[in-house]
Amino acid sequence: ETGVTQSPTHLIKTRGQQVTLRCSSQSGHNTVSWYQQALGQGPQFIFQYYREEENGRGNFPPRFSGLQFPNYSSELNVNALELDDSALYLCASSRDENTEAFFGQGTRLTVV
Amino acid sequence: GENVEQHPSTLSVQEGDSAVIKCTYSDSASNYFPWYKQELGKRPQLIIDIRSNVGEKKDQRIAVTLNKTAKHFSLHITETQPEDSAVYFCAATPVGWSNTGKLIFGQGTTLQVKP
């Protein structure tokens, strides 16, 4: 059984650009949640996808958007990047809404 | 909205001693409380979780207690070892959600276990 994998591991972007981060959920998992973790802080919930539909959203602006594909992998898109978007972006997958969530290793995004 | 407060922010103990980390939450409807361990540069890993219908749960050297009346829960690590050194995060389900993937995290506790 493969774990949760994210790509890329590191990324540097310029303010105003757009970025796409990818997450492959663990085998058999249909739920993917995305989090932003600023340095020295706990992860903050961005949104969740369940069977290809958005299933709840945290306090993030609309320039943060996502997708989930039929194989349950997921993308996080961020438009009009700001310096404050620099963070570790984590995705977590679970078998369904009520079972343990497993995190990927994260994508470190730096906006300059 | 839901808020989770975690204390202390840093904790230093001698190897073999016990460590206790405490969290309080604001929404009495929260019903799932996991604890994650995050080593430097690595992913958060679930170490133990508890649901609101249980007051205590143990797994070897780790235990979690939940007091729903007071809205707080605690992580207890006994016989600490140097490999327990990491950042520990508590979390709770936010207002109106019963979902293990939608979590509000505390600010984290950096635990240092001195040999």
mmCIF file of C-alpha atoms in Angstrom:
data_model
loop_
_atom_site.group_PDB
_atom_site.id
_atom_site.type_symbol
_atom_site.label_atom_id
_atom_site.label_comp_id
_atom_site.label_asym_id
_atom_site.label_seq_id
_atom_site.Cartn_x
_atom_site.Cartn_y
_atom_site.Cartn_z
ATOM 1 C CA GLU A 1 0.000 0.000 0.000
ATOM 2 C CA THR A 2 1.587 3.303 -1.082
ATOM 3 C CA GLY A 3 1.460 6.357 1.166
ATOM 4 C CA VAL A 4 0.410 9.921 0.424
ATOM 5 C CA THR A 5 2.816 11.583 -1.991
ATOM 6 C CA GLN A 6 3.101 15.233 -2.967
ATOM 7 C CA SER A 7 4.911 16.996 -5.784
ATOM 8 C CA PRO A 8 6.993 18.982 -6.124
ATOM 9 C CA THR A 9 8.825 18.933 -2.791
ATOM 10 C CA HIS A 10 10.129 22.474 -3.171
ATOM 11 C CA LEU A 11 9.075 25.377 -5.349
ATOM 12 C CA ILE A 12 10.089 29.017 -5.741
ATOM 13 C CA LYS A 13 7.655 31.419 -7.393
ATOM 14 C CA THR A 14 7.456 35.158 -7.961
ATOM 15 C CA ARG A 15 4.726 37.322 -6.453
ATOM 16 C CA GLY A 16 1.707 37.483 -8.789
ATOM 17 C CA GLN A 17 2.381 34.114 -10.409
ATOM 18 C CA GLN A 18 0.184 31.040 -10.228
ATOM 19 C CA VAL A 19 1.138 27.635 -8.810
ATOM 20 C CA THR A 20 -0.264 24.096 -8.911
ATOM 21 C CA LEU A 21 0.585 21.554 -6.230
ATOM 22 C CA ARG A 22 -0.247 17.877 -6.552
ATOM 23 C CA CYS A 23 -1.214 15.129 -4.136
ATOM 24 C CA SER A 24 -1.619 11.408 -4.712
ATOM 25 C CA SER A 25 -3.813 9.934 -2.051
ATOM 26 C CA GLN A 26 -3.085 6.645 -0.347
ATOM 27 C CA SER A 27 -4.487 3.581 -2.100
ATOM 28 C CA GLY A 28 -8.163 3.087 -1.215
ATOM 29 C CA HIS A 29 -8.623 6.639 0.096
ATOM 30 C CA ASN A 30 -11.341 8.861 -1.421
ATOM 31 C CA THR A 31 -10.970 11.948 0.778
ATOM 32 C CA VAL A 32 -8.210 14.547 0.458
ATOM 33 C CA SER A 33 -7.720 17.580 2.712
ATOM 34 C CA TRP A 34 -5.279 20.419 2.096
ATOM 35 C CA TYR A 35 -3.502 22.444 4.783
ATOM 36 C CA GLN A 36 -1.142 25.425 4.876
ATOM 37 C CA GLN A 37 1.570 25.362 7.539
ATOM 38 C CA ALA A 38 3.486 28.586 8.088
ATOM 39 C CA LEU A 39 6.867 28.341 9.792
ATOM 40 C CA GLY A 40 6.482 27.616 13.497
ATOM 41 C CA GLN A 41 2.696 27.268 13.299
ATOM 42 C CA GLY A 42 0.163 24.473 13.217
ATOM 43 C CA PRO A 43 -1.412 23.455 9.897
ATOM 44 C CA GLN A 44 -4.440 25.510 8.793
ATOM 45 C CA PHE A 45 -7.288 23.795 6.936
ATOM 46 C CA ILE A 46 -7.761 25.091 3.383
ATOM 47 C CA PHE A 47 -10.391 22.715 1.951
ATOM 48 C CA GLN A 48 -11.378 19.091 1.550
ATOM 49 C CA TYR A 49 -12.415 17.004 -1.444
ATOM 50 C CA TYR A 50 -14.597 13.932 -1.129
ATOM 51 C CA ARG A 51 -15.346 11.860 -4.222
ATOM 52 C CA GLU A 52 -14.405 14.753 -6.539
ATOM 53 C CA GLU A 53 -16.589 17.358 -4.803
ATOM 54 C CA GLU A 54 -15.432 20.141 -2.477
ATOM 55 C CA ASN A 55 -16.579 19.148 0.982
ATOM 56 C CA GLY A 56 -15.903 22.148 3.167
ATOM 57 C CA ARG A 57 -13.551 25.109 3.109
ATOM 58 C CA GLY A 58 -11.516 26.983 5.672
ATOM 59 C CA ASN A 59 -10.872 30.712 5.881
ATOM 60 C CA PHE A 60 -8.911 31.108 2.636
ATOM 61 C CA PRO A 61 -9.666 33.477 -0.281
ATOM 62 C CA PRO A 62 -11.071 32.241 -3.622
ATOM 63 C CA ARG A 63 -7.635 32.449 -5.265
ATOM 64 C CA PHE A 64 -7.025 29.147 -3.466
ATOM 65 C CA SER A 65 -8.851 26.498 -5.493
ATOM 66 C CA GLY A 66 -8.645 22.783 -5.999
ATOM 67 C CA LEU A 67 -9.650 19.710 -7.901
ATOM 68 C CA GLN A 68 -10.006 16.025 -7.220
ATOM 69 C CA PHE A 69 -9.726 13.527 -10.043
ATOM 70 C CA PRO A 70 -11.528 10.187 -10.571
ATOM 71 C CA ASN A 71 -8.498 8.347 -9.144
ATOM 72 C CA TYR A 72 -8.880 10.590 -6.040
ATOM 73 C CA SER A 73 -5.589 12.411 -6.552
ATOM 74 C CA SER A 74 -5.903 16.145 -6.036
ATOM 75 C CA GLU A 75 -4.488 19.521 -7.023
ATOM 76 C CA LEU A 76 -4.230 22.776 -5.110
ATOM 77 C CA ASN A 77 -4.064 25.902 -7.253
ATOM 78 C CA VAL A 78 -3.086 29.312 -5.939
ATOM 79 C CA ASN A 79 -3.464 32.375 -8.153
ATOM 80 C CA ALA A 80 -1.919 35.825 -7.755
ATOM 81 C CA LEU A 81 0.699 34.604 -5.285
ATOM 82 C CA GLU A 82 1.515 36.828 -2.329
ATOM 83 C CA LEU A 83 4.613 36.795 -0.130
ATOM 84 C CA ASP A 84 2.485 35.504 2.782
ATOM 85 C CA ASP A 85 1.626 32.398 0.755
ATOM 86 C CA SER A 86 5.131 31.127 1.492
ATOM 87 C CA ALA A 87 4.568 28.008 3.589
ATOM 88 C CA LEU A 88 4.581 24.231 3.690
ATOM 89 C CA TYR A 89 1.485 22.885 1.933
ATOM 90 C CA LEU A 90 0.314 19.534 3.227
ATOM 91 C CA CYS A 91 -2.301 17.198 1.929
ATOM 92 C CA ALA A 92 -3.874 14.414 3.956
ATOM 93 C CA SER A 93 -5.942 11.523 2.710
ATOM 94 C CA SER A 94 -8.362 9.231 4.487
ATOM 95 C CA ARG A 95 -10.466 6.226 3.547
ATOM 96 C CA ASP A 96 -13.592 8.256 4.257
ATOM 97 C CA GLU A 97 -14.725 11.126 6.431
ATOM 98 C CA ASN A 98 -14.529 9.165 9.647
ATOM 99 C CA THR A 99 -11.196 7.399 9.486
ATOM 100 C CA GLU A 100 -7.666 8.476 10.274
ATOM 101 C CA ALA A 101 -6.080 11.090 7.993
ATOM 102 C CA PHE A 102 -2.525 10.421 6.738
ATOM 103 C CA PHE A 103 -0.341 13.331 5.698
ATOM 104 C CA GLY A 104 2.006 13.640 2.758
ATOM 105 C CA GLN A 105 5.516 15.044 3.156
ATOM 106 C CA GLY A 106 4.420 18.473 1.931
ATOM 107 C CA THR A 107 5.466 21.000 -0.705
ATOM 108 C CA ARG A 108 7.601 23.886 0.502
ATOM 109 C CA LEU A 109 6.496 26.984 -1.453
ATOM 110 C CA THR A 110 8.602 30.129 -1.363
ATOM 111 C CA VAL A 111 7.204 33.309 -2.920
ATOM 112 C CA VAL A 112 9.768 36.012 -3.677
ATOM 113 C CA GLY B 1 -15.205 29.693 14.996
ATOM 114 C CA GLU B 2 -13.406 26.859 16.712
ATOM 115 C CA ASN B 3 -10.183 27.706 18.482
ATOM 116 C CA VAL B 4 -7.615 25.315 19.940
ATOM 117 C CA GLU B 5 -5.099 26.554 22.487
ATOM 118 C CA GLN B 6 -2.035 24.426 23.248
ATOM 119 C CA HIS B 7 0.391 24.682 26.174
ATOM 120 C CA PRO B 8 3.267 24.782 26.761
ATOM 121 C CA SER B 9 4.934 25.993 23.577
ATOM 122 C CA THR B 10 8.207 24.350 24.600
ATOM 123 C CA LEU B 11 8.883 21.518 27.038
ATOM 124 C CA SER B 12 12.226 20.103 28.106
ATOM 125 C CA VAL B 13 12.436 16.884 30.145
ATOM 126 C CA GLN B 14 15.091 14.400 31.169
ATOM 127 C CA GLU B 15 15.073 11.003 29.522
ATOM 128 C CA GLY B 16 12.810 8.693 31.502
ATOM 129 C CA ASP B 17 10.619 11.476 32.865
ATOM 130 C CA SER B 18 7.001 12.031 31.859
ATOM 131 C CA ALA B 19 5.758 14.818 29.586
ATOM 132 C CA VAL B 20 2.289 16.335 29.529
ATOM 133 C CA ILE B 21 0.893 18.661 26.878
ATOM 134 C CA LYS B 22 -2.512 20.287 27.297
ATOM 135 C CA CYS B 23 -5.042 21.659 24.837
ATOM 136 C CA THR B 24 -8.319 23.472 25.254
ATOM 137 C CA TYR B 25 -10.980 23.873 22.595
ATOM 138 C CA SER B 26 -13.869 26.289 22.277
ATOM 139 C CA ASP B 27 -16.689 24.347 20.573
ATOM 140 C CA SER B 28 -18.487 21.856 22.797
ATOM 141 C CA ALA B 29 -19.742 20.031 19.667
ATOM 142 C CA SER B 30 -16.206 18.946 18.690
ATOM 143 C CA ASN B 31 -15.996 15.159 18.812
ATOM 144 C CA TYR B 32 -12.643 14.047 17.400
ATOM 145 C CA PHE B 33 -9.278 14.933 18.950
ATOM 146 C CA PRO B 34 -6.084 13.638 17.325
ATOM 147 C CA TRP B 35 -2.476 14.245 18.300
ATOM 148 C CA TYR B 36 0.222 14.522 15.628
ATOM 149 C CA LYS B 37 4.011 14.316 15.976
ATOM 150 C CA GLN B 38 6.115 16.232 13.476
ATOM 151 C CA GLU B 39 9.866 15.756 13.323
ATOM 152 C CA LEU B 40 11.956 18.439 11.676
ATOM 153 C CA GLY B 41 11.373 18.500 7.927
ATOM 154 C CA LYS B 42 8.962 15.562 8.034
ATOM 155 C CA ARG B 43 5.243 15.018 7.695
ATOM 156 C CA PRO B 44 2.880 15.129 10.687
ATOM 157 C CA GLN B 45 2.197 11.590 11.929
ATOM 158 C CA LEU B 46 -0.841 10.602 13.925
ATOM 159 C CA ILE B 47 0.260 9.123 17.253
ATOM 160 C CA ILE B 48 -3.053 8.786 19.043
ATOM 161 C CA ASP B 49 -6.613 10.041 18.797
ATOM 162 C CA ILE B 50 -9.714 10.065 20.954
ATOM 163 C CA ARG B 51 -13.400 10.531 20.271
ATOM 164 C CA SER B 52 -15.860 12.322 22.506
ATOM 165 C CA ASN B 53 -17.537 9.159 23.761
ATOM 166 C CA VAL B 54 -14.299 8.050 25.463
ATOM 167 C CA GLY B 55 -12.534 9.658 28.432
ATOM 168 C CA GLU B 56 -9.097 8.082 28.093
ATOM 169 C CA LYS B 57 -7.103 6.060 25.593
ATOM 170 C CA LYS B 58 -3.659 4.467 25.953
ATOM 171 C CA ASP B 59 -1.148 3.072 23.499
ATOM 172 C CA GLN B 60 2.013 1.811 25.191
ATOM 173 C CA ARG B 61 3.841 4.907 26.548
ATOM 174 C CA ILE B 62 1.309 7.369 25.159
ATOM 175 C CA ALA B 63 -2.086 8.260 26.584
ATOM 176 C CA VAL B 64 -4.697 10.905 25.906
ATOM 177 C CA THR B 65 -7.355 12.096 28.345
ATOM 178 C CA LEU B 66 -10.450 14.092 27.458
ATOM 179 C CA ASN B 67 -12.567 16.233 29.763
ATOM 180 C CA LYS B 68 -15.620 17.289 27.756
ATOM 181 C CA THR B 69 -17.085 19.370 30.562
ATOM 182 C CA ALA B 70 -13.969 21.504 30.831
ATOM 183 C CA LYS B 71 -13.294 21.273 27.071
ATOM 184 C CA HIS B 72 -9.714 20.191 27.387
ATOM 185 C CA PHE B 73 -7.636 17.189 26.442
ATOM 186 C CA SER B 74 -4.085 16.208 27.270
ATOM 187 C CA LEU B 75 -1.277 14.077 25.864
ATOM 188 C CA HIS B 76 0.780 12.085 28.344
ATOM 189 C CA ILE B 77 4.094 10.491 27.375
ATOM 190 C CA THR B 78 5.734 8.284 30.002
ATOM 191 C CA GLU B 79 9.345 7.057 30.130
ATOM 192 C CA THR B 80 10.390 9.602 27.522
ATOM 193 C CA GLN B 81 13.211 8.760 25.125
ATOM 194 C CA PRO B 82 15.403 11.040 22.975
ATOM 195 C CA GLU B 83 13.492 9.894 19.864
ATOM 196 C CA ASP B 84 10.348 11.444 21.353
ATOM 197 C CA SER B 85 11.908 14.860 20.671
ATOM 198 C CA ALA B 86 9.701 16.591 18.072
ATOM 199 C CA VAL B 87 6.892 19.111 17.689
ATOM 200 C CA TYR B 88 3.531 17.815 18.898
ATOM 201 C CA PHE B 89 0.226 19.214 17.639
ATOM 202 C CA CYS B 90 -3.216 18.702 19.080
ATOM 203 C CA ALA B 91 -6.279 19.189 16.899
ATOM 204 C CA ALA B 92 -10.053 19.178 17.076
ATOM 205 C CA THR B 93 -12.908 19.027 14.616
ATOM 206 C CA PRO B 94 -14.341 22.511 13.956
ATOM 207 C CA VAL B 95 -17.849 23.786 14.550
ATOM 208 C CA GLY B 96 -20.533 21.636 12.994
ATOM 209 C CA TRP B 97 -18.174 19.157 11.341
ATOM 210 C CA SER B 98 -17.662 15.535 12.226
ATOM 211 C CA ASN B 99 -14.819 14.703 9.928
ATOM 212 C CA THR B 100 -11.329 13.429 10.618
ATOM 213 C CA GLY B 101 -9.813 15.430 7.762
ATOM 214 C CA LYS B 102 -11.205 18.829 8.751
ATOM 215 C CA LEU B 103 -9.152 19.818 11.735
ATOM 216 C CA ILE B 104 -8.269 22.928 13.711
ATOM 217 C CA PHE B 105 -4.722 22.585 15.023
ATOM 218 C CA GLY B 106 -3.088 23.993 18.109
ATOM 219 C CA GLN B 107 0.075 26.047 17.857
ATOM 220 C CA GLY B 108 2.380 23.142 18.643
ATOM 221 C CA THR B 109 4.656 22.105 21.500
ATOM 222 C CA THR B 110 8.364 21.542 20.933
ATOM 223 C CA LEU B 111 9.389 18.654 23.172
ATOM 224 C CA GLN B 112 13.067 18.151 23.913
ATOM 225 C CA VAL B 113 14.126 14.990 25.732
ATOM 226 C CA LYS B 114 17.627 15.301 27.149
ATOM 227 C CA PRO B 115 19.689 12.111 27.392
#
